[in-house]
């Protein structure tokens, strides 16, 4: 989410924060520590990964329950054990902000239901983590990492949560996140929240996990769940997925409902699946997608949704035309090197690479999108909080700003709330400045951007490195990162998929697949075939730091 600044420096400072924020946008026991980042502890990989469910997929878990070798309760117990021993007491990733006190009871009930009536879906009985801005009407809290909502319990499930429950998933807990989806201050630290403290990267504990679905990505990478639900406005799914070495998909805005999720943007927010494999991401997306009368953007979702696992084919690259967007390279020489090596797998799989291509409008999009998001941040948060359950202690963005000011010793020890304050100065969405900026963003990102590039070169998709490898977490100076290649698809509301493609000194790098509206099936098919050839995913070993190598 953009930072606040004034005059001619406004858009420049927004640009500096965008990747660090990567915005989109508990119960008992609460696992968050708050305040300082947890002290890293070096542990051996063998000690940390003594877990039956290490790197296990959704398909494997589903098959184990269907044959009776495992139960939902036994699986849930193992995940809870891993979270307590690794996330809280071992390396201390601090990725899970809260555990569901009813998770084991839910798992037992679903085991009984399987025995009596059969499974509801392939995800029946499987534990799933949720980002802490996704509302649940249970004993878990929904806070967006903020102390202002630390005791808030929505009266209704988010629509995507209801779909997960209907599929028989066990909601095992909430994941820590960049507070308010990174949308609060100009020196925001991704992975930090006032309620949960600092999430660490599972590959090197002193490195950033990316944001704002920070805890979601770190937890999935560390095998605290086979899959989880994150949210994205700009990079908040694909950025931490890339930095934490997992698969993340930001769907087309409108494929998955946003109702019940603490928002940032009317035009860019979406929930999406995060998993260790493309197949698992496709399985989760299949359950998540669908229309919702409470979210007008989903009007087409009923016609567009499908079983996304049906399109997965190891030979799915054959005959595809993929553009290499060279003007989205250049943010990290190391990530570029990994992405260039990954192109060989695309060619070997039978794809025709059109190299180079350019999304010619990409460099200018953020200039206008920063203003769009500042208007929408105020409007969307005000609308959400005004309609929230009466127990919510804050009812507007102005209330949140006032709360943070009163609690600056706990909330603003590392960074302030300039972005909130700047958004608060904005007018309604009928303001001509907003309408003009939104029209420009859509034209630049859609018509003259992704769609023009796909059409001109007759492409199925576009690829580029997702982002740089993970940077050092710096509580004093905040994040100092550049934008990733996710800006254009995020601004367009179009889908993108990041898949692990290599590493730099042990830090993961992702390859981003970009497509037009509702091209999820195509991106998953290409990403799956690439994944089968590259086999680039490496499990984390929770090192205190990494040994840099050339």
Short mmCIF file of C-alpha atoms in Angstrom, two decimals:
data_model
loop_
_atom_site.label_atom_id
_atom_site.label_comp_id
_atom_site.label_asym_id
_atom_site.label_seq_id
_atom_site.Cartn_x
_atom_site.Cartn_y
_atom_site.Cartn_z
CA UNK A 1 0.00 0.00 0.00
CA UNK A 2 1.30 3.48 -0.75
CA UNK A 3 2.95 5.79 1.74
CA UNK A 4 1.77 9.21 2.60
CA UNK A 5 3.73 12.20 1.40
CA UNK A 6 2.95 15.65 0.16
CA UNK A 7 3.43 17.74 -2.94
CA UNK A 8 5.83 16.54 -5.60
CA UNK A 9 7.29 13.85 -3.34
CA UNK A 10 3.97 12.03 -2.89
CA UNK A 11 4.23 9.51 -5.70
CA UNK A 12 7.96 9.01 -5.25
CA UNK A 13 7.57 8.04 -1.60
CA UNK A 14 4.62 5.82 -2.49
CA UNK A 15 6.86 4.02 -4.97
CA UNK A 16 9.52 3.42 -2.35
CA UNK A 17 7.07 1.68 -0.07
CA UNK A 18 5.04 -0.31 -2.53
CA UNK A 19 6.96 -3.55 -2.50
CA UNK A 20 7.70 -3.47 1.19
CA UNK A 21 4.00 -3.08 1.85
CA UNK A 22 2.81 -5.28 -1.03
CA UNK A 23 -0.62 -4.62 0.28
CA UNK A 24 -3.85 -6.49 -0.11
CA UNK A 25 -4.84 -6.58 3.24
CA UNK A 26 -7.19 -14.62 17.36
CA UNK A 27 -8.52 -18.21 19.36
CA UNK A 28 -6.73 -18.90 22.26
CA UNK A 29 -3.92 -19.40 22.69
CA UNK A 30 -2.54 -16.34 20.93
CA UNK A 31 0.94 -17.07 19.61
CA UNK A 32 1.91 -13.51 18.71
CA UNK A 33 4.58 -11.83 20.80
CA UNK A 34 4.18 -8.21 19.67
CA UNK A 35 6.89 -5.56 19.87
CA UNK A 36 10.41 -6.68 19.10
CA UNK A 37 11.20 -9.32 16.53
CA UNK A 38 11.88 -12.76 18.05
CA UNK A 39 15.53 -13.56 18.58
CA UNK A 40 16.69 -16.06 15.92
CA UNK A 41 17.83 -19.46 17.12
CA UNK A 42 20.02 -21.68 14.98
CA UNK A 43 18.60 -25.18 14.83
CA UNK A 44 19.50 -28.21 12.81
CA UNK A 45 17.29 -29.14 9.91
CA UNK A 46 16.85 -32.65 11.30
CA UNK A 47 15.57 -31.39 14.64
CA UNK A 48 13.22 -28.86 13.07
CA UNK A 49 11.74 -31.07 10.41
CA UNK A 50 10.97 -34.15 12.48
CA UNK A 51 7.40 -33.92 11.29
CA UNK A 52 5.34 -36.62 9.59
CA UNK A 53 3.62 -33.97 7.52
CA UNK A 54 6.79 -32.30 6.24
CA UNK A 55 6.17 -31.28 2.58
CA UNK A 56 3.00 -33.43 2.42
CA UNK A 57 0.49 -32.36 -0.25
CA UNK A 58 -3.26 -31.94 -0.11
CA UNK A 59 -3.72 -34.93 -2.41
CA UNK A 60 -1.65 -37.14 -0.13
CA UNK A 61 -3.57 -36.05 2.95
CA UNK A 62 -6.89 -36.60 1.20
CA UNK A 63 -5.88 -40.07 0.06
CA UNK A 64 -4.58 -40.99 3.53
CA UNK A 65 -7.94 -40.12 5.09
CA UNK A 66 -9.97 -41.83 2.38
CA UNK A 67 -8.07 -45.10 2.98
CA UNK A 68 -8.23 -44.79 6.76
CA UNK A 69 -4.49 -44.48 7.31
CA UNK A 70 -4.98 -41.03 8.83
CA UNK A 71 -7.84 -39.12 10.39
CA UNK A 72 -8.51 -35.43 10.32
CA UNK A 73 -7.90 -35.32 14.07
CA UNK A 74 -4.50 -37.05 13.83
CA UNK A 75 -3.43 -34.73 11.02
CA UNK A 76 -4.63 -31.66 12.90
CA UNK A 77 -2.77 -32.79 16.03
CA UNK A 78 0.45 -33.11 14.05
CA UNK A 79 0.12 -29.65 12.55
CA UNK A 80 -0.64 -28.13 15.96
CA UNK A 81 2.42 -29.88 17.35
CA UNK A 82 4.63 -28.54 14.55
CA UNK A 83 3.35 -24.99 15.07
CA UNK A 84 4.01 -25.10 18.79
CA UNK A 85 7.43 -26.72 18.51
CA UNK A 86 8.81 -24.82 15.52
CA UNK A 87 6.83 -21.63 15.13
CA UNK A 88 6.67 -20.78 18.84
CA UNK A 89 9.35 -22.68 20.74
CA UNK A 90 12.02 -23.63 18.18
CA UNK A 91 13.26 -21.37 15.40
CA UNK A 92 10.31 -19.07 16.22
CA UNK A 93 9.10 -18.03 12.82
CA UNK A 94 6.22 -16.24 14.55
CA UNK A 95 4.08 -16.98 11.52
CA UNK A 96 0.89 -18.13 13.25
CA UNK A 97 -0.77 -15.38 15.27
CA UNK A 98 -3.47 -17.55 16.81
CA UNK A 99 -4.62 -21.17 16.97
CA UNK A 100 -8.23 -22.22 16.71
CA UNK A 101 -9.22 -23.64 20.13
CA UNK A 102 -11.95 -25.63 18.40
CA UNK A 103 -9.74 -27.15 15.68
CA UNK A 104 -9.55 -30.62 17.22
CA UNK A 105 -13.27 -30.70 17.91
CA UNK A 106 -13.96 -29.68 14.30
CA UNK A 107 -11.60 -32.39 13.06
CA UNK A 108 -13.30 -35.04 15.20
CA UNK A 109 -16.73 -33.99 13.94
CA UNK A 110 -15.54 -34.16 10.33
CA UNK A 111 -14.07 -37.63 10.91
CA UNK A 112 -17.46 -38.79 12.19
CA UNK A 113 -19.17 -37.22 9.21
CA UNK A 114 -16.79 -38.96 6.79
CA UNK A 115 -17.50 -42.27 8.50
CA UNK A 116 -21.26 -41.79 8.41
CA UNK A 117 -21.97 -39.91 5.18
CA UNK A 118 -18.72 -39.74 3.24
CA UNK A 119 -16.44 -36.83 2.37
CA UNK A 120 -17.82 -33.47 1.27
CA UNK A 121 -14.87 -32.81 -1.05
CA UNK A 122 -11.22 -33.69 -1.57
CA UNK A 123 -10.40 -31.16 1.15
CA UNK A 124 -12.67 -32.81 3.73
CA UNK A 125 -10.87 -32.85 7.08
CA UNK A 126 -7.77 -31.00 5.89
CA UNK A 127 -6.42 -28.19 8.11
CA UNK A 128 -6.14 -24.79 6.41
CA UNK A 129 -4.60 -21.57 7.74
CA UNK A 130 -6.14 -18.14 7.12
CA UNK A 131 -4.53 -14.72 6.98
CA UNK A 132 -5.57 -12.61 9.96
CA UNK A 133 -7.66 -10.16 7.90
CA UNK A 134 -10.14 -12.89 6.84
CA UNK A 135 -13.22 -12.85 9.05
CA UNK A 136 -14.34 -15.93 10.97
CA UNK A 137 -17.47 -16.12 13.13
CA UNK A 138 -15.95 -18.36 15.78
CA UNK A 139 -13.63 -18.00 18.77
CA UNK A 140 -10.82 -16.72 16.56
CA UNK A 141 -10.25 -13.00 16.23
CA UNK A 142 -9.91 -11.00 13.01
CA UNK A 143 -7.53 -8.09 13.53
CA UNK A 144 -5.42 -7.42 10.41
CA UNK A 145 -2.57 -7.62 12.93
CA UNK A 146 -3.69 -4.40 14.64
CA UNK A 147 -4.13 -3.90 18.37
CA UNK A 148 -7.14 -1.75 17.47
CA UNK A 149 -9.00 -4.97 16.52
CA UNK A 150 -7.10 -7.37 18.79
CA UNK A 151 -10.31 -8.60 20.45
CA UNK A 152 -12.67 -8.32 17.49
CA UNK A 153 -14.91 -11.26 16.64
CA UNK A 154 -16.99 -10.79 13.47
CA UNK A 155 -20.57 -12.02 13.67
CA UNK A 156 -20.38 -13.67 10.23
CA UNK A 157 -17.83 -15.71 8.30
CA UNK A 158 -16.21 -14.21 5.24
CA UNK A 159 -17.75 -15.77 2.14
CA UNK A 160 -14.52 -17.60 1.32
CA UNK A 161 -14.46 -19.03 4.87
CA UNK A 162 -17.98 -20.35 4.43
CA UNK A 163 -16.91 -22.04 1.20
CA UNK A 164 -14.00 -23.68 3.02
CA UNK A 165 -16.28 -24.86 5.81
CA UNK A 166 -18.77 -26.21 3.26
CA UNK A 167 -15.92 -28.20 1.68
CA UNK A 168 -15.12 -29.73 5.07
CA UNK A 169 -11.87 -27.89 5.83
CA UNK A 170 -10.58 -27.54 9.38
CA UNK A 171 -9.65 -23.92 10.06
CA UNK A 172 -6.60 -24.49 12.21
CA UNK A 173 -5.63 -20.88 12.92
CA UNK A 174 -4.82 -17.38 11.71
CA UNK A 175 -1.49 -16.31 10.22
CA UNK A 176 0.42 -13.16 11.16
CA UNK A 177 0.65 -10.43 8.53
CA UNK A 178 1.99 -7.00 7.77
CA UNK A 179 -0.28 -4.88 9.94
CA UNK A 180 -3.26 -3.44 8.02
CA UNK A 181 -1.76 -5.19 4.98
CA UNK A 182 1.26 -2.87 5.05
CA UNK A 183 -1.01 0.12 4.50
CA UNK A 184 -0.21 2.14 7.61
CA UNK A 185 3.15 3.90 7.44
CA UNK A 186 5.97 4.95 5.16
CA UNK A 187 8.65 2.84 6.86
CA UNK A 188 6.49 -0.22 7.33
CA UNK A 189 8.25 -3.51 8.00
CA UNK A 190 6.68 -6.39 6.11
CA UNK A 191 5.75 -9.27 8.36
CA UNK A 192 5.42 -7.06 11.44
CA UNK A 193 2.19 -6.35 13.26
CA UNK A 194 1.47 -4.73 16.59
CA UNK A 195 -0.51 -7.77 17.67
CA UNK A 196 1.75 -10.49 16.32
CA UNK A 197 5.29 -9.11 16.21
CA UNK A 198 7.76 -9.95 13.43
CA UNK A 199 7.41 -12.96 11.18
CA UNK A 200 10.73 -14.47 10.05
CA UNK A 201 11.69 -16.04 6.74
CA UNK A 202 12.03 -19.83 7.21
CA UNK A 203 15.14 -19.96 5.00
CA UNK A 204 17.07 -17.38 7.01
CA UNK A 205 15.48 -15.97 10.15
CA UNK A 206 17.10 -12.56 9.75
CA UNK A 207 15.52 -12.11 6.29
CA UNK A 208 12.14 -10.70 5.33
CA UNK A 209 9.25 -13.09 4.67
CA UNK A 210 7.73 -10.61 2.19
CA UNK A 211 4.34 -9.05 2.68
CA UNK A 212 1.64 -8.66 3.47
CA UNK A 213 0.59 -12.35 3.58
CA UNK A 214 3.86 -12.87 5.42
CA UNK A 215 2.87 -15.38 8.06
CA UNK A 216 0.73 -17.29 5.57
CA UNK A 217 3.70 -17.85 3.24
CA UNK A 218 6.17 -18.66 6.02
CA UNK A 219 3.77 -21.12 7.66
CA UNK A 220 3.03 -22.99 4.43
CA UNK A 221 6.73 -23.13 3.56
CA UNK A 222 7.49 -24.55 7.00
CA UNK A 223 4.78 -27.24 6.66
CA UNK A 224 2.48 -25.88 9.38
CA UNK A 225 -0.31 -26.48 6.86
CA UNK A 226 -0.38 -27.94 3.37
CA UNK A 227 -2.11 -24.82 2.08
CA UNK A 228 -3.52 -21.52 3.27
CA UNK A 229 -5.54 -18.52 2.15
CA UNK A 230 -3.82 -15.15 1.72
CA UNK A 231 -5.01 -11.85 0.31
CA UNK A 232 -3.50 -9.40 -2.14
CA UNK A 233 -3.91 -5.84 -3.29
CA UNK A 234 -0.47 -5.47 -4.85
CA UNK A 235 1.97 -8.34 -4.44
CA UNK A 236 0.72 -9.48 -1.04
CA UNK A 237 0.30 -13.09 -2.15
CA UNK A 238 2.97 -13.45 -4.81
CA UNK A 239 5.71 -11.47 -3.05
CA UNK A 240 5.84 -13.54 0.18
CA UNK A 241 5.23 -16.72 -1.80
CA UNK A 242 8.31 -15.97 -3.90
CA UNK A 243 10.47 -15.03 -0.91
CA UNK A 244 9.35 -18.09 1.07
CA UNK A 245 9.71 -20.56 -1.80
CA UNK A 246 6.09 -21.54 -2.33
CA UNK A 247 3.39 -21.28 -5.00
CA UNK A 248 0.99 -18.36 -4.73
CA UNK A 249 -1.85 -17.33 -6.99
CA UNK A 250 -3.53 -13.93 -7.12
CA UNK A 251 -6.80 -14.62 -8.96
CA UNK A 252 -8.69 -12.24 -11.20
CA UNK A 253 -10.57 -9.74 -9.04
CA UNK A 254 -14.10 -11.13 -8.97
CA UNK A 255 -13.29 -14.84 -9.07
CA UNK A 256 -13.17 -15.09 -5.27
CA UNK A 257 -15.42 -13.06 -2.97
CA UNK A 258 -13.95 -10.35 -0.76
CA UNK A 259 -16.93 -9.98 1.58
CA UNK A 260 -15.91 -10.32 5.21
CA UNK A 261 -12.24 -9.55 4.52
CA UNK A 262 -10.69 -6.38 5.97
CA UNK A 263 -10.04 -4.34 2.81
CA UNK A 264 -7.62 -1.94 1.18
CA UNK A 265 -9.00 -1.51 -2.35
CA UNK A 266 -12.35 -1.98 -4.06
CA UNK A 267 -10.69 -2.56 -7.43
CA UNK A 268 -7.64 -4.67 -6.55
CA UNK A 269 -8.30 -6.74 -3.41
CA UNK A 270 -8.70 -10.50 -3.70
CA UNK A 271 -8.11 -13.62 -1.65
CA UNK A 272 -6.03 -16.39 -3.19
CA UNK A 273 -4.46 -19.80 -2.51
CA UNK A 274 -0.92 -20.31 -1.18
CA UNK A 275 0.61 -23.80 -1.21
CA UNK A 276 3.83 -25.70 -1.82
CA UNK A 277 2.73 -27.11 -5.18
CA UNK A 278 0.72 -25.84 -8.12
CA UNK A 279 -1.71 -28.76 -7.81
CA UNK A 280 -2.46 -27.85 -4.19
CA UNK A 281 -3.02 -24.22 -5.17
CA UNK A 282 -5.41 -25.38 -7.90
CA UNK A 283 -7.30 -27.63 -5.46
CA UNK A 284 -7.76 -24.78 -3.00
CA UNK A 285 -8.76 -22.25 -5.67
CA UNK A 286 -11.42 -24.66 -6.94
CA UNK A 287 -13.09 -24.54 -3.52
CA UNK A 288 -12.59 -20.80 -2.96
CA UNK A 289 -13.96 -19.49 -6.28
CA UNK A 290 -17.61 -18.68 -6.76
CA UNK A 291 -20.24 -15.92 -6.85
CA UNK A 292 -21.37 -14.02 -3.77
CA UNK A 293 -24.39 -11.66 -3.75
CA UNK A 294 -22.55 -9.52 -1.18
CA UNK A 295 -19.66 -8.85 -3.58
CA UNK A 296 -20.80 -7.38 -6.90
CA UNK A 297 -17.41 -8.05 -8.48
CA UNK A 298 -18.17 -11.81 -8.45
CA UNK A 299 -21.10 -11.62 -10.87
CA UNK A 300 -19.10 -13.52 -13.52
CA UNK A 301 -17.54 -15.99 -11.10
CA UNK A 302 -20.34 -18.53 -11.40
CA UNK A 303 -19.70 -18.87 -15.12
CA UNK A 304 -15.92 -18.69 -14.86
CA UNK A 305 -15.11 -21.07 -12.01
CA UNK A 306 -14.14 -24.67 -12.74
CA UNK A 307 -12.17 -27.60 -11.38
CA UNK A 308 -8.72 -26.13 -11.87
CA UNK A 309 -7.00 -29.45 -11.20
CA UNK A 310 -8.52 -30.81 -14.44
CA UNK A 311 -6.26 -28.62 -16.59
CA UNK A 312 -2.99 -29.71 -14.97
CA UNK A 313 -0.80 -31.58 -17.43
CA UNK A 314 2.96 -32.27 -17.23
CA UNK A 315 3.01 -31.64 -20.98
CA UNK A 316 1.05 -28.41 -20.61
CA UNK A 317 3.80 -26.18 -22.01
CA UNK A 318 3.76 -27.83 -25.42
CA UNK A 319 2.52 -25.44 -28.09
CA UNK A 320 2.22 -22.49 -25.72
CA UNK A 321 3.53 -19.03 -26.66
CA UNK A 322 5.07 -17.26 -23.69
CA UNK A 323 6.41 -13.73 -23.73
CA UNK A 324 9.50 -12.80 -21.69
CA UNK A 325 8.83 -9.29 -20.38
CA UNK A 326 12.36 -7.92 -20.32
CA UNK A 327 11.24 -4.51 -19.07
CA UNK A 328 10.04 -6.26 -15.89
CA UNK A 329 13.54 -7.64 -15.32
CA UNK A 330 16.33 -5.53 -13.83
CA UNK A 331 15.17 -5.17 -10.22
CA UNK A 332 17.64 -7.82 -9.04
CA UNK A 333 20.54 -9.25 -11.03
CA UNK A 334 20.31 -12.39 -8.89
CA UNK A 335 16.61 -12.93 -9.55
CA UNK A 336 17.18 -12.20 -13.24
CA UNK A 337 19.85 -14.90 -13.37
CA UNK A 338 17.54 -17.47 -11.80
CA UNK A 339 14.69 -16.51 -14.13
CA UNK A 340 16.92 -16.73 -17.20
CA UNK A 341 17.96 -20.24 -16.21
CA UNK A 342 14.29 -21.13 -15.73
CA UNK A 343 13.50 -20.16 -19.32
CA UNK A 344 15.32 -23.29 -20.47
CA UNK A 345 12.67 -25.41 -18.75
CA UNK A 346 9.93 -23.58 -20.62
CA UNK A 347 11.67 -24.24 -23.95
CA UNK A 348 12.37 -27.87 -23.06
CA UNK A 349 8.70 -28.34 -22.30
CA UNK A 350 7.75 -27.32 -25.82
CA UNK A 351 6.84 -23.67 -25.30
CA UNK A 352 7.75 -21.03 -27.86
CA UNK A 353 9.38 -18.11 -26.07
CA UNK A 354 8.90 -14.67 -27.56
CA UNK A 355 11.92 -12.88 -26.13
CA UNK A 356 11.90 -10.00 -25.61
CA UNK A 357 8.46 -8.50 -25.23
CA UNK A 358 7.54 -5.39 -23.28
CA UNK A 359 4.52 -4.26 -21.34
CA UNK A 360 5.22 -0.77 -22.56
CA UNK A 361 2.98 1.04 -20.07
CA UNK A 362 4.31 -0.76 -16.97
CA UNK A 363 6.80 1.90 -15.78
CA UNK A 364 4.13 4.56 -15.36
CA UNK A 365 1.32 2.60 -13.76
CA UNK A 366 2.27 3.03 -10.12
CA UNK A 367 2.33 6.83 -10.43
CA UNK A 368 -1.45 6.84 -10.83
CA UNK A 369 -2.27 3.63 -8.95
CA UNK A 370 -0.79 5.05 -5.75
CA UNK A 371 -3.47 7.72 -5.82
CA UNK A 372 -6.20 5.20 -6.63
CA UNK A 373 -5.22 3.12 -3.61
CA UNK A 374 -5.07 6.08 -1.25
CA UNK A 375 -8.67 7.03 -2.13
CA UNK A 376 -9.85 3.43 -1.93
CA UNK A 377 -8.07 2.74 1.37
CA UNK A 378 -10.13 5.38 3.14
CA UNK A 379 -13.40 4.50 1.42
CA UNK A 380 -13.08 0.73 1.81
CA UNK A 381 -11.92 0.76 5.45
CA UNK A 382 -14.62 3.25 6.41
CA UNK A 383 -17.26 1.09 4.73
CA UNK A 384 -16.00 -2.13 6.36
CA UNK A 385 -15.69 -0.71 9.86
CA UNK A 386 -19.03 1.12 9.68
CA UNK A 387 -20.80 -2.13 8.78
CA UNK A 388 -18.79 -4.29 11.18
CA UNK A 389 -20.30 -5.99 14.20
CA UNK A 390 -21.12 -3.40 16.90
CA UNK A 391 -18.40 -4.94 19.09
CA UNK A 392 -15.71 -3.47 16.82
CA UNK A 393 -13.92 -0.79 18.91
CA UNK A 394 -13.08 1.37 15.85
CA UNK A 395 -15.64 2.48 13.29
CA UNK A 396 -13.59 4.44 10.74
CA UNK A 397 -10.09 5.11 9.46
CA UNK A 398 -10.11 8.25 11.61
CA UNK A 399 -10.80 6.08 14.67
CA UNK A 400 -7.88 3.80 13.80
CA UNK A 401 -5.54 6.79 13.41
CA UNK A 402 -6.66 8.08 16.82
CA UNK A 403 -6.19 4.64 18.42
CA UNK A 404 -2.64 4.38 17.07
CA UNK A 405 -1.85 7.86 18.33
CA UNK A 406 -3.06 6.96 21.83
CA UNK A 407 -1.10 3.69 21.73
CA UNK A 408 2.03 4.88 19.94
CA UNK A 409 4.29 3.10 22.45
CA UNK A 410 2.90 -0.25 21.28
CA UNK A 411 1.84 0.47 17.70
CA UNK A 412 4.35 3.01 16.43
CA UNK A 413 7.61 1.93 18.03
CA UNK A 414 9.12 1.14 14.60
CA UNK A 415 7.14 3.18 12.09
CA UNK A 416 4.31 5.69 12.04
CA UNK A 417 1.04 6.01 10.09
CA UNK A 418 1.73 8.52 7.32
CA UNK A 419 -0.08 6.40 4.75
CA UNK A 420 -3.23 6.33 6.85
CA UNK A 421 -3.01 10.08 7.45
CA UNK A 422 -2.55 10.79 3.74
CA UNK A 423 -5.51 8.58 2.83
CA UNK A 424 -7.63 10.36 5.43
CA UNK A 425 -7.18 13.64 3.48
CA UNK A 426 -8.79 12.14 0.38
CA UNK A 427 -12.34 12.82 -0.71
CA UNK A 428 -15.06 10.39 -1.85
CA UNK A 429 -14.81 8.05 -4.82
CA UNK A 430 -16.86 10.52 -6.82
CA UNK A 431 -13.87 12.89 -6.76
CA UNK A 432 -12.78 13.66 -10.37
CA UNK A 433 -9.11 13.09 -9.42
CA UNK A 434 -9.90 9.55 -8.34
CA UNK A 435 -12.07 8.81 -11.36
CA UNK A 436 -9.37 10.11 -13.70
CA UNK A 437 -6.59 8.13 -11.99
CA UNK A 438 -8.64 4.91 -12.00
CA UNK A 439 -9.47 5.26 -15.71
CA UNK A 440 -5.79 5.80 -16.51
CA UNK A 441 -4.69 2.82 -14.42
CA UNK A 442 -7.16 0.50 -16.10
CA UNK A 443 -6.21 1.69 -19.56
CA UNK A 444 -2.47 1.45 -18.89
CA UNK A 445 -2.57 -1.91 -17.12
CA UNK A 446 -5.30 -3.63 -19.13
CA UNK A 447 -6.06 -2.24 -22.60
CA UNK A 448 -2.64 -0.76 -23.41
CA UNK A 449 -0.73 -3.06 -21.07
CA UNK A 450 -1.24 -6.79 -20.57
CA UNK A 451 -3.98 -7.25 -23.16
CA UNK A 452 -2.09 -5.30 -25.84
CA UNK A 453 1.08 -7.29 -25.21
CA UNK A 454 -0.72 -10.65 -25.32
CA UNK A 455 -2.57 -9.71 -28.49
CA UNK A 456 0.40 -8.18 -30.32
CA UNK A 457 2.57 -11.27 -29.86
CA UNK A 458 -0.25 -13.88 -29.81
CA UNK A 459 0.78 -14.99 -26.32
CA UNK A 460 -0.80 -17.34 -23.81
CA UNK A 461 1.04 -15.71 -20.90
CA UNK A 462 3.89 -13.42 -19.93
CA UNK A 463 6.73 -14.29 -17.52
CA UNK A 464 9.23 -12.34 -15.45
CA UNK A 465 11.04 -12.80 -12.12
CA UNK A 466 8.53 -12.21 -9.33
CA UNK A 467 10.82 -10.16 -7.09
CA UNK A 468 14.31 -10.01 -5.61
CA UNK A 469 15.44 -12.61 -3.06
CA UNK A 470 14.62 -11.84 0.58
CA UNK A 471 16.29 -8.75 2.07
CA UNK A 472 17.45 -8.31 5.66
CA UNK A 473 14.73 -7.33 8.10
CA UNK A 474 15.57 -3.90 9.54
CA UNK A 475 13.33 -2.66 12.33
CA UNK A 476 15.09 0.70 12.51
CA UNK A 477 15.09 1.68 8.83
CA UNK A 478 12.16 -0.34 7.53
CA UNK A 479 12.11 -2.15 4.20
CA UNK A 480 14.20 -0.77 1.38
CA UNK A 481 13.02 -2.73 -1.64
CA UNK A 482 12.03 -2.10 -5.21
CA UNK A 483 8.80 -3.05 -6.91
CA UNK A 484 8.32 -6.53 -8.30
CA UNK A 485 6.82 -7.58 -11.62
CA UNK A 486 3.43 -7.96 -9.93
CA UNK A 487 2.46 -4.26 -10.16
CA UNK A 488 0.85 -4.39 -13.61
CA UNK A 489 -1.36 -7.47 -13.09
CA UNK A 490 -2.33 -6.22 -9.63
CA UNK A 491 -3.36 -2.81 -10.95
CA UNK A 492 -5.31 -4.50 -13.76
CA UNK A 493 -7.09 -6.88 -11.42
CA UNK A 494 -5.71 -9.71 -13.57
CA UNK A 495 -4.33 -13.06 -12.37
CA UNK A 496 -0.71 -13.90 -11.66
CA UNK A 497 0.97 -17.07 -10.43
CA UNK A 498 4.40 -17.36 -8.84
CA UNK A 499 6.23 -20.70 -8.93
CA UNK A 500 9.66 -21.40 -7.39
CA UNK A 501 12.31 -21.24 -10.12
CA UNK A 502 15.67 -21.25 -8.30
CA UNK A 503 17.58 -19.74 -5.43
CA UNK A 504 20.31 -17.26 -4.55
CA UNK A 505 22.59 -18.43 -1.74
CA UNK A 506 19.74 -20.58 -0.51
CA UNK A 507 17.10 -17.83 -0.72
CA UNK A 508 14.20 -18.71 -3.07
CA UNK A 509 13.33 -16.88 -6.27
CA UNK A 510 9.97 -17.17 -8.05
CA UNK A 511 8.94 -16.95 -11.70
CA UNK A 512 5.74 -14.96 -12.23
CA UNK A 513 3.19 -16.06 -14.87
CA UNK A 514 0.88 -13.19 -15.91
CA UNK A 515 -2.32 -13.45 -17.95
CA UNK A 516 -5.50 -11.66 -18.93
CA UNK A 517 -8.76 -11.65 -16.97
CA UNK A 518 -9.99 -15.09 -15.86
CA UNK A 519 -7.01 -16.92 -17.39
CA UNK A 520 -6.34 -18.86 -14.17
CA UNK A 521 -6.67 -22.22 -15.91
CA UNK A 522 -4.03 -21.29 -18.48
CA UNK A 523 -1.58 -19.96 -15.88
CA UNK A 524 -2.02 -23.02 -13.67
CA UNK A 525 -1.50 -25.35 -16.64
CA UNK A 526 1.70 -23.59 -17.64
CA UNK A 527 2.92 -23.20 -14.08
CA UNK A 528 2.30 -26.86 -13.30
CA UNK A 529 4.20 -28.09 -16.34
CA UNK A 530 7.07 -25.71 -15.51
CA UNK A 531 7.10 -26.89 -11.89
CA UNK A 532 7.33 -30.55 -12.95
CA UNK A 533 10.42 -29.79 -15.03
CA UNK A 534 12.16 -27.27 -12.78
CA UNK A 535 11.57 -29.02 -9.42
CA UNK A 536 12.97 -25.86 -7.81
CA UNK A 537 11.18 -26.01 -4.47
CA UNK A 538 13.59 -26.68 -1.59
CA UNK A 539 12.35 -27.09 1.97
CA UNK A 540 13.57 -24.45 4.45
CA UNK A 541 16.11 -25.28 7.15
CA UNK A 542 15.55 -22.31 9.49
CA UNK A 543 19.09 -20.98 9.44
CA UNK A 544 19.85 -18.01 11.67
CA UNK A 545 21.46 -16.34 8.64
CA UNK A 546 22.80 -17.39 5.25
CA UNK A 547 26.31 -17.69 3.92
CA UNK A 548 26.39 -15.49 0.84
CA UNK A 549 27.97 -17.02 -2.21
CA UNK A 550 28.53 -15.68 -5.70
#
